[in-house]
Amino acid sequence: MYHLTALVTLLAIAFYFFTSLNVSRARTKTGVKAPAMSGHPDFERAFRVQMNTLEWMPIVLPALWLFAVYISDAIAAGLGAVWIVGRVVYFVGYSKAAAKRGPGFAIQGIAAIALWAGALGAVMLRLVK
C-alpha cells in the first residue's frame, strides 16, 4: 500500500488550497478586484506563489506516485515532503520579496528532479530486464 505517498499527496493539495486562499486574502487586502491579475505587488507575489505551485504539481505528483510504485512508498513520501517544505520556504520568501524566492525554489526543484529521475530510472531498468 502507498499510505505515506497518499498522505503527502493530500498535504500537497492542502498547501495548494492554502495558496488559493492566500490569493483571495491578498485581493481583499490590496483592493485588486477580480478578474484583474495584476496591481499591487503584494497581490502579484501571492498570485505567483499560487500559480508556480500549480505549475509544478503536474510534474511532481505523477513522479511522486511512479517513484512510490517502482521504488519505495517511504522514500517517495520523504522526497514529497521535502518538495512541500520547499514550497513553504518559497511561499515565505516570495511573500517578502521576489528576490527571496530562490532557496525555496531550489529545495523543491531538487526534490522534484529526484522524484522524476528516480521514477525514470526505475522504469527504464524494468524495461531492459
PDB file of C-alpha atoms in Angstrom:
ATOM      1  CA  MET A   1       0.000   0.000   0.000  1.00  0.00           C
ATOM      2  CA  TYR A   2       1.016   3.596  -0.530  1.00  0.00           C
ATOM      3  CA  HIS A   3      -0.342   5.279   2.589  1.00  0.00           C
ATOM      4  CA  LEU A   4       2.600   7.641   3.051  1.00  0.00           C
ATOM      5  CA  THR A   5       2.545   8.788  -0.562  1.00  0.00           C
ATOM      6  CA  ALA A   6      -1.217   9.296  -0.311  1.00  0.00           C
ATOM      7  CA  LEU A   7      -0.736  11.420   2.799  1.00  0.00           C
ATOM      8  CA  VAL A   8       1.936  13.565   1.123  1.00  0.00           C
ATOM      9  CA  THR A   9      -0.316  13.975  -1.924  1.00  0.00           C
ATOM     10  CA  LEU A  10      -3.116  15.223   0.322  1.00  0.00           C
ATOM     11  CA  LEU A  11      -0.703  17.592   2.089  1.00  0.00           C
ATOM     12  CA  ALA A  12       0.440  18.979  -1.279  1.00  0.00           C
ATOM     13  CA  ILE A  13      -3.179  19.571  -2.254  1.00  0.00           C
ATOM     14  CA  ALA A  14      -3.842  21.223   1.123  1.00  0.00           C
ATOM     15  CA  PHE A  15      -0.865  23.532   0.592  1.00  0.00           C
ATOM     16  CA  TYR A  16      -2.175  24.464  -2.848  1.00  0.00           C
ATOM     17  CA  PHE A  17      -5.593  25.177  -1.326  1.00  0.00           C
ATOM     18  CA  PHE A  18      -3.844  27.404   1.239  1.00  0.00           C
ATOM     19  CA  THR A  19      -2.120  29.349  -1.558  1.00  0.00           C
ATOM     20  CA  SER A  20      -5.521  29.840  -3.215  1.00  0.00           C
ATOM     21  CA  LEU A  21      -6.969  31.249  -0.005  1.00  0.00           C
ATOM     22  CA  ASN A  22      -3.902  33.471   0.322  1.00  0.00           C
ATOM     23  CA  VAL A  23      -4.569  34.958  -3.129  1.00  0.00           C
ATOM     24  CA  SER A  24      -8.135  35.726  -2.087  1.00  0.00           C
ATOM     25  CA  ARG A  25      -6.864  37.339   1.123  1.00  0.00           C
ATOM     26  CA  ALA A  26      -4.323  39.370  -0.860  1.00  0.00           C
ATOM     27  CA  ARG A  27      -7.052  40.569  -3.251  1.00  0.00           C
ATOM     28  CA  THR A  28      -9.112  41.814  -0.324  1.00  0.00           C
ATOM     29  CA  LYS A  29      -6.142  43.400   1.466  1.00  0.00           C
ATOM     30  CA  THR A  30      -4.771  45.189  -1.615  1.00  0.00           C
ATOM     31  CA  GLY A  31      -8.045  46.033  -3.365  1.00  0.00           C
ATOM     32  CA  VAL A  32      -7.209  44.138  -6.569  1.00  0.00           C
ATOM     33  CA  LYS A  33     -10.647  43.245  -7.922  1.00  0.00           C
ATOM     34  CA  ALA A  34     -11.334  40.113  -9.966  1.00  0.00           C
ATOM     35  CA  PRO A  35     -10.679  39.446 -12.788  1.00  0.00           C
ATOM     36  CA  ALA A  36      -7.554  41.638 -12.577  1.00  0.00           C
ATOM     37  CA  MET A  37      -4.330  39.620 -12.397  1.00  0.00           C
ATOM     38  CA  SER A  38      -2.018  42.480 -11.543  1.00  0.00           C
ATOM     39  CA  GLY A  39      -1.937  45.624  -9.496  1.00  0.00           C
ATOM     40  CA  HIS A  40      -0.425  45.717  -6.039  1.00  0.00           C
ATOM     41  CA  PRO A  41       2.973  43.961  -5.654  1.00  0.00           C
ATOM     42  CA  ASP A  42       1.773  42.035  -2.568  1.00  0.00           C
ATOM     43  CA  PHE A  43      -1.107  40.599  -4.573  1.00  0.00           C
ATOM     44  CA  GLU A  44       1.130  39.792  -7.542  1.00  0.00           C
ATOM     45  CA  ARG A  45       3.590  37.876  -5.343  1.00  0.00           C
ATOM     46  CA  ALA A  46       0.767  35.894  -3.692  1.00  0.00           C
ATOM     47  CA  PHE A  47      -0.670  35.092  -7.112  1.00  0.00           C
ATOM     48  CA  ARG A  48       2.719  33.971  -8.471  1.00  0.00           C
ATOM     49  CA  VAL A  49       3.234  31.646  -5.490  1.00  0.00           C
ATOM     50  CA  GLN A  50      -0.120  30.019  -6.236  1.00  0.00           C
ATOM     51  CA  MET A  51       0.499  29.762  -9.977  1.00  0.00           C
ATOM     52  CA  ASN A  52       4.054  28.495  -9.587  1.00  0.00           C
ATOM     53  CA  THR A  53       2.821  25.824  -7.181  1.00  0.00           C
ATOM     54  CA  LEU A  54       0.152  24.832  -9.701  1.00  0.00           C
ATOM     55  CA  GLU A  55       2.744  24.742 -12.500  1.00  0.00           C
ATOM     56  CA  TRP A  56       4.894  22.275 -10.525  1.00  0.00           C
ATOM     57  CA  MET A  57       2.110  19.944  -9.352  1.00  0.00           C
ATOM     58  CA  PRO A  58       1.710  18.126 -12.716  1.00  0.00           C
ATOM     59  CA  ILE A  59       5.447  17.492 -12.660  1.00  0.00           C
ATOM     60  CA  VAL A  60       5.719  16.406  -9.034  1.00  0.00           C
ATOM     61  CA  LEU A  61       2.567  14.380  -8.383  1.00  0.00           C
ATOM     62  CA  PRO A  62       2.940  11.812 -11.196  1.00  0.00           C
ATOM     63  CA  ALA A  63       6.662  11.478 -10.455  1.00  0.00           C
ATOM     64  CA  LEU A  64       5.850  11.044  -6.750  1.00  0.00           C
ATOM     65  CA  TRP A  65       3.447   8.192  -7.443  1.00  0.00           C
ATOM     66  CA  LEU A  66       5.634   6.483 -10.030  1.00  0.00           C
ATOM     67  CA  PHE A  67       8.569   6.657  -7.609  1.00  0.00           C
ATOM     68  CA  ALA A  68       6.382   5.121  -4.878  1.00  0.00           C
ATOM     69  CA  VAL A  69       5.193   2.311  -7.143  1.00  0.00           C
ATOM     70  CA  TYR A  70       8.570   1.454  -8.652  1.00  0.00           C
ATOM     71  CA  ILE A  71      10.932   2.219  -5.771  1.00  0.00           C
ATOM     72  CA  SER A  72       9.513   2.931  -2.311  1.00  0.00           C
ATOM     73  CA  ASP A  73       6.466   4.469  -0.671  1.00  0.00           C
ATOM     74  CA  ALA A  74       8.511   5.799   2.257  1.00  0.00           C
ATOM     75  CA  ILE A  75      11.279   7.351   0.143  1.00  0.00           C
ATOM     76  CA  ALA A  76       8.751   8.870  -2.260  1.00  0.00           C
ATOM     77  CA  ALA A  77       6.830  10.332   0.672  1.00  0.00           C
ATOM     78  CA  GLY A  78      10.052  11.706   2.156  1.00  0.00           C
ATOM     79  CA  LEU A  79      11.011  13.394  -1.106  1.00  0.00           C
ATOM     80  CA  GLY A  80       7.443  14.640  -1.498  1.00  0.00           C
ATOM     81  CA  ALA A  81       7.602  16.122   1.997  1.00  0.00           C
ATOM     82  CA  VAL A  82      10.852  17.878   1.046  1.00  0.00           C
ATOM     83  CA  TRP A  83       9.041  19.285  -2.004  1.00  0.00           C
ATOM     84  CA  ILE A  84       6.281  20.650   0.256  1.00  0.00           C
ATOM     85  CA  VAL A  85       8.855  22.152   2.636  1.00  0.00           C
ATOM     86  CA  GLY A  86      10.489  23.794  -0.387  1.00  0.00           C
ATOM     87  CA  ARG A  87       7.145  25.219  -1.454  1.00  0.00           C
ATOM     88  CA  VAL A  88       6.603  26.617   2.061  1.00  0.00           C
ATOM     89  CA  VAL A  89      10.079  28.195   2.052  1.00  0.00           C
ATOM     90  CA  TYR A  90       9.297  29.592  -1.416  1.00  0.00           C
ATOM     91  CA  PHE A  91       5.983  30.995  -0.126  1.00  0.00           C
ATOM     92  CA  VAL A  92       7.623  32.678   2.872  1.00  0.00           C
ATOM     93  CA  GLY A  93      10.475  34.135   0.829  1.00  0.00           C
ATOM     94  CA  TYR A  94       8.418  35.281  -2.137  1.00  0.00           C
ATOM     95  CA  SER A  95       5.791  36.823   0.165  1.00  0.00           C
ATOM     96  CA  LYS A  96       8.511  39.151   1.466  1.00  0.00           C
ATOM     97  CA  ALA A  97      10.240  39.928  -1.847  1.00  0.00           C
ATOM     98  CA  ALA A  98      10.602  38.287  -5.250  1.00  0.00           C
ATOM     99  CA  ALA A  99      14.371  38.138  -4.778  1.00  0.00           C
ATOM    100  CA  LYS A 100      13.912  35.890  -1.715  1.00  0.00           C
ATOM    101  CA  ARG A 101      12.204  33.032  -3.569  1.00  0.00           C
ATOM    102  CA  GLY A 102      15.425  31.284  -4.655  1.00  0.00           C
ATOM    103  CA  PRO A 103      16.146  28.971  -1.689  1.00  0.00           C
ATOM    104  CA  GLY A 104      12.624  27.527  -1.662  1.00  0.00           C
ATOM    105  CA  PHE A 105      12.667  27.115  -5.423  1.00  0.00           C
ATOM    106  CA  ALA A 106      15.964  25.234  -5.210  1.00  0.00           C
ATOM    107  CA  ILE A 107      14.715  22.891  -2.462  1.00  0.00           C
ATOM    108  CA  GLN A 108      11.513  21.987  -4.290  1.00  0.00           C
ATOM    109  CA  GLY A 109      13.296  21.742  -7.628  1.00  0.00           C
ATOM    110  CA  ILE A 110      15.871  19.273  -6.308  1.00  0.00           C
ATOM    111  CA  ALA A 111      13.120  17.151  -4.720  1.00  0.00           C
ATOM    112  CA  ALA A 112      11.112  17.177  -7.976  1.00  0.00           C
ATOM    113  CA  ILE A 113      14.138  16.192 -10.047  1.00  0.00           C
ATOM    114  CA  ALA A 114      14.976  13.383  -7.608  1.00  0.00           C
ATOM    115  CA  LEU A 115      11.432  12.013  -7.866  1.00  0.00           C
ATOM    116  CA  TRP A 116      11.368  12.252 -11.663  1.00  0.00           C
ATOM    117  CA  ALA A 117      14.870  10.846 -12.189  1.00  0.00           C
ATOM    118  CA  GLY A 118      14.265   8.024  -9.717  1.00  0.00           C
ATOM    119  CA  ALA A 119      10.993   7.060 -11.357  1.00  0.00           C
ATOM    120  CA  LEU A 120      12.507   7.249 -14.839  1.00  0.00           C
ATOM    121  CA  GLY A 121      15.499   5.155 -13.809  1.00  0.00           C
ATOM    122  CA  ALA A 122      13.319   2.514 -12.184  1.00  0.00           C
ATOM    123  CA  VAL A 123      11.043   2.281 -15.223  1.00  0.00           C
ATOM    124  CA  MET A 124      13.996   2.048 -17.594  1.00  0.00           C
ATOM    125  CA  LEU A 125      15.588  -0.724 -15.520  1.00  0.00           C
ATOM    126  CA  ARG A 126      12.407  -2.752 -15.760  1.00  0.00           C
ATOM    127  CA  LEU A 127      12.167  -2.199 -19.490  1.00  0.00           C
ATOM    128  CA  VAL A 128      15.634  -3.624 -20.123  1.00  0.00           C
ATOM    129  CA  LYS A 129      15.111  -6.705 -17.947  1.00  0.00           C
TER     130      LYS A 129
END
